[in-house]
mmCIF file of C-alpha atoms and ligand atoms in Angstrom:
data_model
loop_
_atom_site.group_PDB
_atom_site.id
_atom_site.type_symbol
_atom_site.label_atom_id
_atom_site.label_comp_id
_atom_site.label_asym_id
_atom_site.label_seq_id
_atom_site.Cartn_x
_atom_site.Cartn_y
_atom_site.Cartn_z
ATOM 1 C CA MET A 1 -29.694 27.158 -62.602
ATOM 2 C CA SER A 2 -30.754 30.827 -63.198
ATOM 3 C CA ILE A 3 -29.097 33.865 -61.819
ATOM 4 C CA LEU A 4 -30.334 37.401 -61.357
ATOM 5 C CA VAL A 5 -27.701 39.996 -60.870
ATOM 6 C CA LEU A 6 -28.831 43.377 -59.503
ATOM 7 C CA ALA A 7 -26.724 46.189 -61.297
ATOM 8 C CA ASP A 8 -25.026 48.704 -59.380
ATOM 9 C CA LEU A 9 -25.635 52.190 -60.773
ATOM 10 C CA HIS A 10 -23.525 55.287 -60.194
ATOM 11 C CA GLU A 11 -25.305 58.518 -61.106
ATOM 12 C CA GLY A 12 -27.605 56.425 -63.456
ATOM 13 C CA GLN A 13 -24.684 54.732 -65.168
ATOM 14 C CA LEU A 14 -23.664 51.173 -64.649
ATOM 15 C CA ALA A 15 -21.169 51.052 -62.023
ATOM 16 C CA GLY A 16 -17.872 48.813 -62.498
ATOM 17 C CA ALA A 17 -18.878 46.521 -59.660
ATOM 18 C CA THR A 18 -21.636 44.708 -61.912
ATOM 19 C CA ALA A 19 -18.970 43.309 -64.017
ATOM 20 C CA HIS A 20 -17.476 41.644 -60.908
ATOM 21 C CA VAL A 21 -20.876 40.313 -59.598
ATOM 22 C CA VAL A 22 -21.448 38.737 -63.077
ATOM 23 C CA ALA A 23 -18.057 37.086 -62.861
ATOM 24 C CA ALA A 24 -19.286 35.470 -59.605
ATOM 25 C CA ALA A 25 -22.516 34.416 -61.306
ATOM 26 C CA GLN A 26 -20.371 32.662 -64.035
ATOM 27 C CA ALA A 27 -18.639 30.798 -61.369
ATOM 28 C CA ILE A 28 -21.939 29.559 -60.040
ATOM 29 C CA GLY A 29 -22.880 28.733 -63.398
ATOM 30 C CA GLY A 30 -26.104 28.789 -65.386
ATOM 31 C CA ASP A 31 -28.166 31.395 -67.172
ATOM 32 C CA ILE A 32 -27.460 35.007 -66.055
ATOM 33 C CA ASP A 33 -29.944 37.874 -66.204
ATOM 34 C CA VAL A 34 -29.104 41.298 -65.099
ATOM 35 C CA LEU A 35 -31.722 43.652 -63.513
ATOM 36 C CA VAL A 36 -31.105 47.414 -64.271
ATOM 37 C CA ALA A 37 -33.531 49.270 -62.052
ATOM 38 C CA GLY A 38 -33.788 53.124 -61.774
ATOM 39 C CA GLU A 39 -35.120 56.033 -63.739
ATOM 40 C CA GLY A 40 -33.543 57.071 -67.201
ATOM 41 C CA VAL A 41 -31.512 53.907 -66.908
ATOM 42 C CA GLN A 42 -31.336 52.981 -70.842
ATOM 43 C CA ALA A 43 -27.701 53.705 -71.187
ATOM 44 C CA ALA A 44 -26.948 51.514 -68.193
ATOM 45 C CA ALA A 45 -28.941 48.925 -69.694
ATOM 46 C CA GLU A 46 -27.007 49.007 -72.808
ATOM 47 C CA ALA A 47 -23.946 48.856 -70.950
ATOM 48 C CA ALA A 48 -25.078 45.775 -69.021
ATOM 49 C CA ALA A 49 -26.055 44.108 -72.138
ATOM 50 C CA LYS A 50 -22.530 44.073 -73.399
ATOM 51 C CA LEU A 51 -21.171 42.194 -70.260
ATOM 52 C CA ASP A 52 -19.884 38.847 -71.011
ATOM 53 C CA GLY A 53 -21.840 35.817 -70.061
ATOM 54 C CA VAL A 54 -25.122 37.812 -69.640
ATOM 55 C CA SER A 55 -28.082 36.240 -71.423
ATOM 56 C CA LYS A 56 -30.844 38.937 -70.764
ATOM 57 C CA VAL A 57 -30.985 42.449 -69.317
ATOM 58 C CA ARG A 58 -34.343 43.229 -67.511
ATOM 59 C CA VAL A 59 -34.943 46.977 -67.173
ATOM 60 C CA ALA A 60 -37.215 48.405 -64.633
ATOM 61 C CA ASP A 61 -37.247 52.168 -65.637
ATOM 62 C CA ASN A 62 -39.547 53.859 -63.403
ATOM 63 C CA ALA A 63 -39.769 56.785 -61.005
ATOM 64 C CA ALA A 64 -40.496 54.406 -58.394
ATOM 65 C CA TYR A 65 -36.774 52.967 -58.587
ATOM 66 C CA ALA A 66 -35.087 56.364 -59.062
ATOM 67 C CA HIS A 67 -33.167 56.362 -55.725
ATOM 68 C CA GLN A 68 -33.038 52.534 -55.296
ATOM 69 C CA LEU A 69 -34.778 52.740 -51.981
ATOM 70 C CA ALA A 70 -34.776 49.358 -50.292
ATOM 71 C CA GLU A 71 -38.671 49.110 -50.206
ATOM 72 C CA PRO A 72 -39.589 49.337 -53.940
ATOM 73 C CA MET A 73 -36.344 47.522 -54.914
ATOM 74 C CA GLY A 74 -37.229 44.791 -52.447
ATOM 75 C CA ALA A 75 -40.656 44.423 -53.719
ATOM 76 C CA LEU A 76 -39.314 44.465 -57.346
ATOM 77 C CA LEU A 77 -36.869 41.541 -56.436
ATOM 78 C CA VAL A 78 -39.708 39.491 -54.667
ATOM 79 C CA GLU A 79 -41.797 39.979 -58.074
ATOM 80 C CA LEU A 80 -38.851 38.655 -60.163
ATOM 81 C CA ALA A 81 -37.282 36.149 -57.801
ATOM 82 C CA GLY A 82 -39.515 33.222 -58.647
ATOM 83 C CA ASP A 83 -37.667 32.926 -62.075
ATOM 84 C CA TYR A 84 -34.347 32.390 -60.385
ATOM 85 C CA THR A 85 -32.342 30.192 -58.135
ATOM 86 C CA HIS A 86 -29.829 32.867 -57.110
ATOM 87 C CA VAL A 87 -30.172 36.598 -56.819
ATOM 88 C CA LEU A 88 -26.836 38.435 -56.408
ATOM 89 C CA ALA A 89 -25.746 42.066 -55.880
ATOM 90 C CA SER A 90 -22.529 43.634 -54.878
ATOM 91 C CA ALA A 91 -21.747 44.194 -51.353
ATOM 92 C CA SER A 92 -22.203 47.938 -51.856
ATOM 93 C CA THR A 93 -24.270 50.167 -49.848
ATOM 94 C CA THR A 94 -27.131 49.584 -52.033
ATOM 95 C CA GLY A 95 -26.788 45.838 -52.197
ATOM 96 C CA LYS A 96 -26.580 45.770 -48.348
ATOM 97 C CA ASN A 97 -29.540 47.768 -48.187
ATOM 98 C CA VAL A 98 -31.773 45.997 -50.656
ATOM 99 C CA LEU A 99 -30.924 42.192 -50.537
ATOM 100 C CA PRO A 100 -31.549 41.579 -46.933
ATOM 101 C CA ARG A 101 -35.128 42.895 -47.548
ATOM 102 C CA LEU A 102 -35.572 40.370 -50.333
ATOM 103 C CA ALA A 103 -34.084 37.575 -48.134
ATOM 104 C CA ALA A 104 -36.554 38.537 -45.326
ATOM 105 C CA LEU A 105 -39.569 38.681 -47.436
ATOM 106 C CA LYS A 106 -38.665 35.405 -48.993
ATOM 107 C CA ASP A 107 -37.955 33.884 -45.660
ATOM 108 C CA VAL A 108 -34.226 32.689 -46.705
ATOM 109 C CA SER A 109 -31.006 33.239 -45.249
ATOM 110 C CA GLN A 110 -28.816 35.857 -46.948
ATOM 111 C CA LEU A 111 -25.172 34.899 -47.611
ATOM 112 C CA SER A 112 -23.055 38.323 -47.172
ATOM 113 C CA ASP A 113 -19.778 39.421 -48.450
ATOM 114 C CA VAL A 114 -19.112 36.203 -50.565
ATOM 115 C CA ILE A 115 -15.566 36.053 -51.974
ATOM 116 C CA GLY A 116 -15.493 32.664 -53.565
ATOM 117 C CA VAL A 117 -17.654 30.003 -55.202
ATOM 118 C CA GLU A 118 -17.294 26.231 -54.188
ATOM 119 C CA SER A 119 -20.474 25.138 -55.881
ATOM 120 C CA ALA A 120 -23.911 26.366 -56.708
ATOM 121 C CA ASP A 121 -24.848 26.047 -53.007
ATOM 122 C CA THR A 122 -21.420 26.427 -51.137
ATOM 123 C CA PHE A 123 -19.509 29.746 -50.863
ATOM 124 C CA LEU A 124 -16.568 31.249 -49.091
ATOM 125 C CA ARG A 125 -16.923 34.367 -46.979
ATOM 126 C CA PRO A 126 -14.531 36.256 -44.820
ATOM 127 C CA ILE A 127 -15.275 36.349 -40.880
ATOM 128 C CA TYR A 128 -13.295 38.135 -38.181
ATOM 129 C CA ALA A 129 -12.273 41.159 -40.088
ATOM 130 C CA GLY A 130 -11.047 38.719 -42.930
ATOM 131 C CA ASN A 131 -8.792 36.573 -40.382
ATOM 132 C CA ALA A 132 -10.619 33.542 -41.258
ATOM 133 C CA ILE A 133 -12.652 32.462 -44.315
ATOM 134 C CA ALA A 134 -15.775 30.654 -43.490
ATOM 135 C CA THR A 135 -17.190 27.937 -45.971
ATOM 136 C CA VAL A 136 -21.033 28.144 -46.063
ATOM 137 C CA LYS A 137 -23.577 25.930 -47.451
ATOM 138 C CA SER A 138 -27.124 27.015 -48.076
ATOM 139 C CA ASP A 139 -30.027 24.580 -48.451
ATOM 140 C CA ASP A 140 -32.533 27.510 -49.443
ATOM 141 C CA ALA A 141 -34.290 27.228 -52.594
ATOM 142 C CA LEU A 142 -33.421 30.684 -53.324
ATOM 143 C CA LYS A 143 -29.989 31.906 -52.665
ATOM 144 C CA VAL A 144 -29.602 35.665 -51.825
ATOM 145 C CA ILE A 145 -25.977 36.699 -52.025
ATOM 146 C CA THR A 146 -24.026 39.997 -51.616
ATOM 147 C CA ILE A 147 -20.705 39.693 -53.418
ATOM 148 C CA ARG A 148 -17.363 41.259 -52.328
ATOM 149 C CA THR A 149 -16.376 42.557 -55.665
ATOM 150 C CA THR A 150 -12.594 42.322 -54.957
ATOM 151 C CA GLY A 151 -13.089 38.545 -54.890
ATOM 152 C CA PHE A 152 -13.773 38.102 -58.539
ATOM 153 C CA ASP A 153 -12.029 39.555 -61.608
ATOM 154 C CA ALA A 154 -14.442 41.699 -63.986
ATOM 155 C CA VAL A 155 -15.972 40.035 -66.916
ATOM 156 C CA GLY A 156 -15.226 41.474 -70.344
ATOM 157 C CA THR A 157 -17.735 43.782 -72.415
ATOM 158 C CA SER A 158 -17.983 41.863 -75.654
ATOM 159 C CA GLY A 159 -21.352 40.417 -74.810
ATOM 160 C CA SER A 160 -24.691 41.136 -76.655
ATOM 161 C CA ALA A 161 -27.525 40.126 -74.331
ATOM 162 C CA THR A 162 -31.224 40.892 -75.248
ATOM 163 C CA THR A 163 -33.135 43.601 -73.170
ATOM 164 C CA GLU A 164 -36.585 43.154 -71.915
ATOM 165 C CA ALA A 165 -38.619 45.873 -70.033
ATOM 166 C CA VAL A 166 -40.025 44.968 -66.596
ATOM 167 C CA ASP A 167 -43.568 46.312 -66.252
ATOM 168 C CA PHE A 168 -44.050 45.753 -62.470
ATOM 169 C CA VAL A 169 -44.109 49.009 -60.600
ATOM 170 C CA ALA A 170 -43.755 48.824 -56.969
ATOM 171 C CA ASP A 171 -46.056 50.507 -54.539
ATOM 172 C CA ASN A 172 -43.894 53.066 -52.698
ATOM 173 C CA ALA A 173 -46.039 54.026 -50.021
ATOM 174 C CA GLN A 174 -43.671 53.315 -47.182
ATOM 175 C CA SER A 175 -40.708 55.325 -47.812
ATOM 176 C CA SER A 176 -39.878 58.647 -49.800
ATOM 177 C CA PHE A 177 -36.597 60.030 -50.977
ATOM 178 C CA VAL A 178 -35.829 63.289 -49.172
ATOM 179 C CA LYS A 179 -32.198 64.388 -50.261
ATOM 180 C CA GLN A 180 -28.763 63.131 -50.754
ATOM 181 C CA GLU A 181 -25.546 65.044 -50.215
ATOM 182 C CA LEU A 182 -22.754 63.843 -52.344
ATOM 183 C CA ALA A 183 -19.092 64.924 -51.987
ATOM 184 C CA GLN A 184 -18.103 66.045 -55.368
ATOM 185 C CA SER A 185 -14.900 64.755 -56.807
ATOM 186 C CA ASP A 186 -13.273 64.545 -60.084
ATOM 187 C CA ARG A 187 -11.180 61.734 -58.857
ATOM 188 C CA PRO A 188 -12.039 58.052 -59.402
ATOM 189 C CA GLU A 189 -14.450 56.448 -57.442
ATOM 190 C CA LEU A 190 -12.578 54.933 -54.271
ATOM 191 C CA GLY A 191 -14.248 51.287 -54.762
ATOM 192 C CA GLY A 192 -13.165 51.054 -58.419
ATOM 193 C CA ALA A 193 -9.863 53.042 -58.659
ATOM 194 C CA LYS A 194 -6.749 51.374 -59.866
ATOM 195 C CA VAL A 195 -4.628 53.315 -57.622
ATOM 196 C CA VAL A 196 -5.578 54.614 -54.037
ATOM 197 C CA ILE A 197 -3.558 56.602 -51.720
ATOM 198 C CA SER A 198 -4.789 56.817 -48.172
ATOM 199 C CA GLY A 199 -3.912 59.138 -45.178
ATOM 200 C CA GLY A 200 -3.952 58.118 -41.570
ATOM 201 C CA ARG A 201 -3.762 59.907 -38.280
ATOM 202 C CA GLY A 202 -0.147 60.648 -39.057
ATOM 203 C CA MET A 203 -1.383 63.275 -41.564
ATOM 204 C CA GLY A 204 -2.071 65.322 -38.415
ATOM 205 C CA ASN A 205 -5.148 67.282 -39.790
ATOM 206 C CA GLY A 206 -7.393 67.625 -42.822
ATOM 207 C CA GLU A 207 -5.345 70.607 -44.155
ATOM 208 C CA ASN A 208 -2.360 68.346 -44.642
ATOM 209 C CA PHE A 209 -4.396 65.741 -46.580
ATOM 210 C CA LYS A 210 -3.689 68.286 -49.426
ATOM 211 C CA LEU A 211 -0.206 66.737 -49.682
ATOM 212 C CA LEU A 212 -1.837 63.673 -51.107
ATOM 213 C CA ASP A 213 -3.483 65.630 -53.798
ATOM 214 C CA GLY A 214 -0.632 66.280 -56.133
ATOM 215 C CA ILE A 215 0.333 62.517 -56.029
ATOM 216 C CA ALA A 216 -3.138 61.484 -56.515
ATOM 217 C CA ASP A 217 -3.557 63.774 -59.721
ATOM 218 C CA LYS A 218 -0.189 62.450 -61.011
ATOM 219 C CA LEU A 219 -1.215 58.714 -60.516
ATOM 220 C CA GLY A 220 -4.957 59.095 -61.264
ATOM 221 C CA ALA A 221 -5.496 57.802 -57.791
ATOM 222 C CA ALA A 222 -8.500 58.063 -55.463
ATOM 223 C CA ILE A 223 -7.780 59.396 -51.962
ATOM 224 C CA GLY A 224 -8.805 57.197 -48.995
ATOM 225 C CA ALA A 225 -8.348 57.485 -45.256
ATOM 226 C CA SER A 226 -8.244 55.442 -41.995
ATOM 227 C CA ARG A 227 -10.847 55.481 -39.562
ATOM 228 C CA ALA A 228 -8.700 57.423 -37.052
ATOM 229 C CA ALA A 229 -8.384 60.190 -39.811
ATOM 230 C CA VAL A 230 -12.140 60.045 -40.353
ATOM 231 C CA ASP A 231 -13.015 60.045 -36.703
ATOM 232 C CA ALA A 232 -10.786 62.898 -35.982
ATOM 233 C CA GLY A 233 -12.627 64.869 -38.663
ATOM 234 C CA PHE A 234 -9.645 65.201 -41.083
ATOM 235 C CA VAL A 235 -11.895 64.041 -44.016
ATOM 236 C CA PRO A 236 -15.317 62.786 -44.801
ATOM 237 C CA ASN A 237 -16.353 59.193 -43.856
ATOM 238 C CA ASP A 238 -17.137 58.151 -47.265
ATOM 239 C CA MET A 239 -13.247 58.058 -47.674
ATOM 240 C CA GLN A 240 -12.822 55.365 -44.916
ATOM 241 C CA VAL A 241 -10.979 52.301 -46.020
ATOM 242 C CA GLY A 242 -11.404 49.213 -43.754
ATOM 243 C CA GLN A 243 -13.752 46.695 -42.105
ATOM 244 C CA THR A 244 -16.276 49.335 -41.459
ATOM 245 C CA GLY A 245 -15.451 51.516 -44.355
ATOM 246 C CA LYS A 246 -14.748 50.678 -48.254
ATOM 247 C CA ILE A 247 -13.183 47.413 -49.214
ATOM 248 C CA VAL A 248 -10.527 48.186 -51.860
ATOM 249 C CA ALA A 249 -8.129 46.170 -53.988
ATOM 250 C CA PRO A 250 -6.426 48.409 -56.494
ATOM 251 C CA GLU A 251 -3.255 47.584 -58.473
ATOM 252 C CA LEU A 252 -1.469 50.148 -56.212
ATOM 253 C CA TYR A 253 -2.323 51.187 -52.546
ATOM 254 C CA ILE A 254 -0.179 53.695 -50.897
ATOM 255 C CA ALA A 255 -0.740 53.816 -47.005
ATOM 256 C CA VAL A 256 0.556 57.290 -45.399
ATOM 257 C CA GLY A 257 0.762 57.617 -41.736
ATOM 258 C CA ILE A 258 -1.360 54.655 -41.289
ATOM 259 C CA SER A 259 -0.163 52.126 -38.577
ATOM 260 C CA GLY A 260 -1.835 49.131 -40.251
ATOM 261 C CA ALA A 261 -4.549 47.927 -37.663
ATOM 262 C CA ILE A 262 -6.210 44.831 -38.547
ATOM 263 C CA GLN A 263 -9.490 46.678 -39.297
ATOM 264 C CA HIS A 264 -7.742 48.940 -41.757
ATOM 265 C CA LEU A 265 -5.951 45.691 -43.452
ATOM 266 C CA ALA A 266 -9.242 44.111 -43.737
ATOM 267 C CA GLY A 267 -10.137 46.830 -46.239
ATOM 268 C CA MET A 268 -6.922 46.821 -48.445
ATOM 269 C CA LYS A 269 -4.728 43.891 -47.999
ATOM 270 C CA ASP A 270 -5.827 42.381 -51.167
ATOM 271 C CA SER A 271 -4.230 45.303 -53.152
ATOM 272 C CA LYS A 272 -1.850 44.086 -55.771
ATOM 273 C CA VAL A 273 1.062 46.272 -54.560
ATOM 274 C CA ILE A 274 1.067 47.901 -51.269
ATOM 275 C CA VAL A 275 3.526 50.945 -50.391
ATOM 276 C CA ALA A 276 3.640 52.163 -46.774
ATOM 277 C CA ILE A 277 5.163 55.446 -45.586
ATOM 278 C CA ASN A 278 5.710 55.532 -41.904
ATOM 279 C CA LYS A 279 8.102 56.989 -39.458
ATOM 280 C CA ASP A 280 7.791 53.985 -37.243
ATOM 281 C CA GLU A 281 9.725 51.057 -38.842
ATOM 282 C CA GLU A 282 7.874 48.681 -36.316
ATOM 283 C CA ALA A 283 4.536 49.624 -37.710
ATOM 284 C CA PRO A 284 2.383 46.632 -38.570
ATOM 285 C CA ILE A 285 1.598 48.120 -41.924
ATOM 286 C CA PHE A 286 5.117 46.996 -43.090
ATOM 287 C CA GLN A 287 4.225 43.514 -42.629
ATOM 288 C CA VAL A 288 1.792 43.569 -45.366
ATOM 289 C CA ALA A 289 3.683 46.176 -47.456
ATOM 290 C CA ASP A 290 5.593 45.273 -50.673
ATOM 291 C CA TYR A 291 7.560 48.409 -50.525
ATOM 292 C CA GLY A 292 8.133 50.431 -47.214
ATOM 293 C CA LEU A 293 9.502 54.108 -46.875
ATOM 294 C CA VAL A 294 10.574 54.602 -43.158
ATOM 295 C CA GLY A 295 10.569 58.396 -42.737
ATOM 296 C CA ASP A 296 8.689 61.603 -42.153
ATOM 297 C CA LEU A 297 5.795 61.729 -44.370
ATOM 298 C CA PHE A 298 6.143 65.530 -44.504
ATOM 299 C CA GLU A 299 9.454 65.130 -46.209
ATOM 300 C CA ILE A 300 8.692 62.121 -48.277
ATOM 301 C CA LEU A 301 5.394 63.243 -49.918
ATOM 302 C CA PRO A 302 6.714 66.405 -51.388
ATOM 303 C CA GLU A 303 9.811 64.513 -52.584
ATOM 304 C CA LEU A 304 7.666 61.823 -54.012
ATOM 305 C CA GLU A 305 5.551 64.063 -55.807
ATOM 306 C CA SER A 306 8.452 66.129 -57.464
ATOM 307 C CA LYS A 307 9.978 62.703 -58.489
ATOM 308 C CA LEU A 308 6.716 61.687 -60.127
HETATM 309 C C1 FAD B 1 -14.965 47.578 -34.755
HETATM 310 C C2 FAD B 1 -14.029 48.318 -35.368
HETATM 311 C C3 FAD B 1 -13.950 48.764 -36.609
HETATM 312 C C4 FAD B 1 -13.001 49.479 -37.251
HETATM 313 N N1 FAD B 1 -12.841 49.885 -38.457
HETATM 314 C C5 FAD B 1 -11.860 50.461 -39.244
HETATM 315 C C6 FAD B 1 -11.833 50.655 -40.562
HETATM 316 O O1 FAD B 1 -12.848 50.418 -41.299
HETATM 317 N N2 FAD B 1 -10.792 51.383 -41.142
HETATM 318 C C7 FAD B 1 -9.707 51.772 -40.252
HETATM 319 O O2 FAD B 1 -8.800 52.379 -40.813
HETATM 320 N N3 FAD B 1 -9.745 51.623 -38.974
HETATM 321 C C8 FAD B 1 -10.800 50.883 -38.349
HETATM 322 N N4 FAD B 1 -10.809 50.766 -37.014
HETATM 323 C C9 FAD B 1 -9.881 51.390 -36.313
HETATM 324 C C10 FAD B 1 -8.513 50.856 -36.066
HETATM 325 O O3 FAD B 1 -8.464 49.810 -35.146
HETATM 326 C C11 FAD B 1 -7.375 51.866 -35.965
HETATM 327 O O4 FAD B 1 -7.570 52.518 -34.783
HETATM 328 C C12 FAD B 1 -7.257 52.834 -37.004
HETATM 329 O O5 FAD B 1 -7.071 52.125 -38.432
HETATM 330 C C13 FAD B 1 -5.921 53.773 -36.776
HETATM 331 O O6 FAD B 1 -5.883 54.659 -37.753
HETATM 332 P P1 FAD B 1 -4.261 55.007 -38.219
HETATM 333 O O7 FAD B 1 -3.482 54.016 -38.652
HETATM 334 O O8 FAD B 1 -4.422 56.300 -39.064
HETATM 335 O O9 FAD B 1 -3.823 55.648 -36.730
HETATM 336 P P2 FAD B 1 -2.584 55.204 -35.696
HETATM 337 O O10 FAD B 1 -2.825 53.875 -35.473
HETATM 338 O O11 FAD B 1 -2.770 56.246 -34.755
HETATM 339 O O12 FAD B 1 -1.383 55.250 -36.712
HETATM 340 C C14 FAD B 1 -0.734 56.539 -37.107
HETATM 341 C C15 FAD B 1 0.539 56.133 -37.778
HETATM 342 O O13 FAD B 1 1.118 57.194 -38.377
HETATM 343 C C16 FAD B 1 2.429 57.137 -38.198
HETATM 344 N N5 FAD B 1 2.966 58.563 -38.277
HETATM 345 C C17 FAD B 1 2.764 59.639 -37.245
HETATM 346 N N6 FAD B 1 3.274 60.813 -37.829
HETATM 347 C C18 FAD B 1 3.990 60.376 -38.950
HETATM 348 C C19 FAD B 1 4.794 61.243 -39.695
HETATM 349 N N7 FAD B 1 5.010 62.461 -39.673
HETATM 350 N N8 FAD B 1 5.353 60.460 -40.759
HETATM 351 C C20 FAD B 1 5.143 59.231 -41.153
HETATM 352 N N9 FAD B 1 4.303 58.378 -40.230
HETATM 353 C C21 FAD B 1 3.676 59.056 -39.307
HETATM 354 C C22 FAD B 1 2.557 56.629 -36.801
HETATM 355 O O14 FAD B 1 3.955 56.126 -36.766
HETATM 356 C C23 FAD B 1 1.538 55.565 -36.820
HETATM 357 O O15 FAD B 1 1.868 54.186 -37.323
HETATM 358 C C24 FAD B 1 -11.877 49.974 -36.487
HETATM 359 C C25 FAD B 1 -11.809 49.642 -35.120
HETATM 360 C C26 FAD B 1 -12.837 48.856 -34.580
HETATM 361 C C27 FAD B 1 -12.721 48.542 -33.013
#
């Protein structure tokens, strides 16, 4: 068995998600290569070479892959896939954008959001917003899989893989990069943060989200939100946690003014410790919370910040 892991990059650097995907590859078993594709990605390639269990890092450093557009990335993966039995990527926006293209071009079925490995061809994945776990077997010669990173603990960084340049340059006539608008934040990235504090509709408005800032600063936390808070325009949609937002599993998740709808729980219920602050003691969030504070968030948050 030979497995290719597509590395996740964040602003040109190796993102934490890759170490989780390599862990999933280890659970499958076999030789593990990592593909680092982008422009100016030497540092990311060196970081990938340190991941435990990786044999070889293949580096496609070319302007064609600068923004990881699905078309050139798909063509690159098609070019390399013949060497492998499995191609894995995280179920991030990039993985979800690129891997279906590979699966389609190779005429195989993609397995999405895998959270567990039974064997080299049988995998576990959540369905119905995480209310049931499906066991899925693939008979395809090439398995194309996106990994939900919260399902696998990250591998360590004491490895010393070799690196090898990939010369193939995809023809990128079909798509071109126009622009991206990124929210600037000094806070940790939501998907990889050890502590997350999220606000819901109960926050009342966007201005009140500032009440979370001081606590987030003290805890080194990322700030998230429920979909109701996003839909109401309180905060940008890249902060949304849940079934149609980001899936997080931090050490500590603090839900403030969030009722605990099943679609929100789908994005955070695997957090190690869950704290809920809600004035309604019947709120469903308390069913998953390890610690619950029943009360008015406008009183509790300033008090919590001063105590921290
Ligand atoms: C297909 C689909 C996908 C969805 N995807 C997502 C998703 O990804 N993420 C997501 O979050 N939702 C998602 N939803 C929406 C979800 O069903 C809920 O509507 C949403 O999560 C509710 O957000 P909320 O808890 O902030 O709001 P509400 O349910 O309105 O809850 C607000 C809570 O704040 C409390 N509160 C109010 N004022 C205070 C106060 N002063 N002090 C303390 N507590 C207070 C209330 O008691 C209440 O429990 C999805 C829905 C659908 C149909």
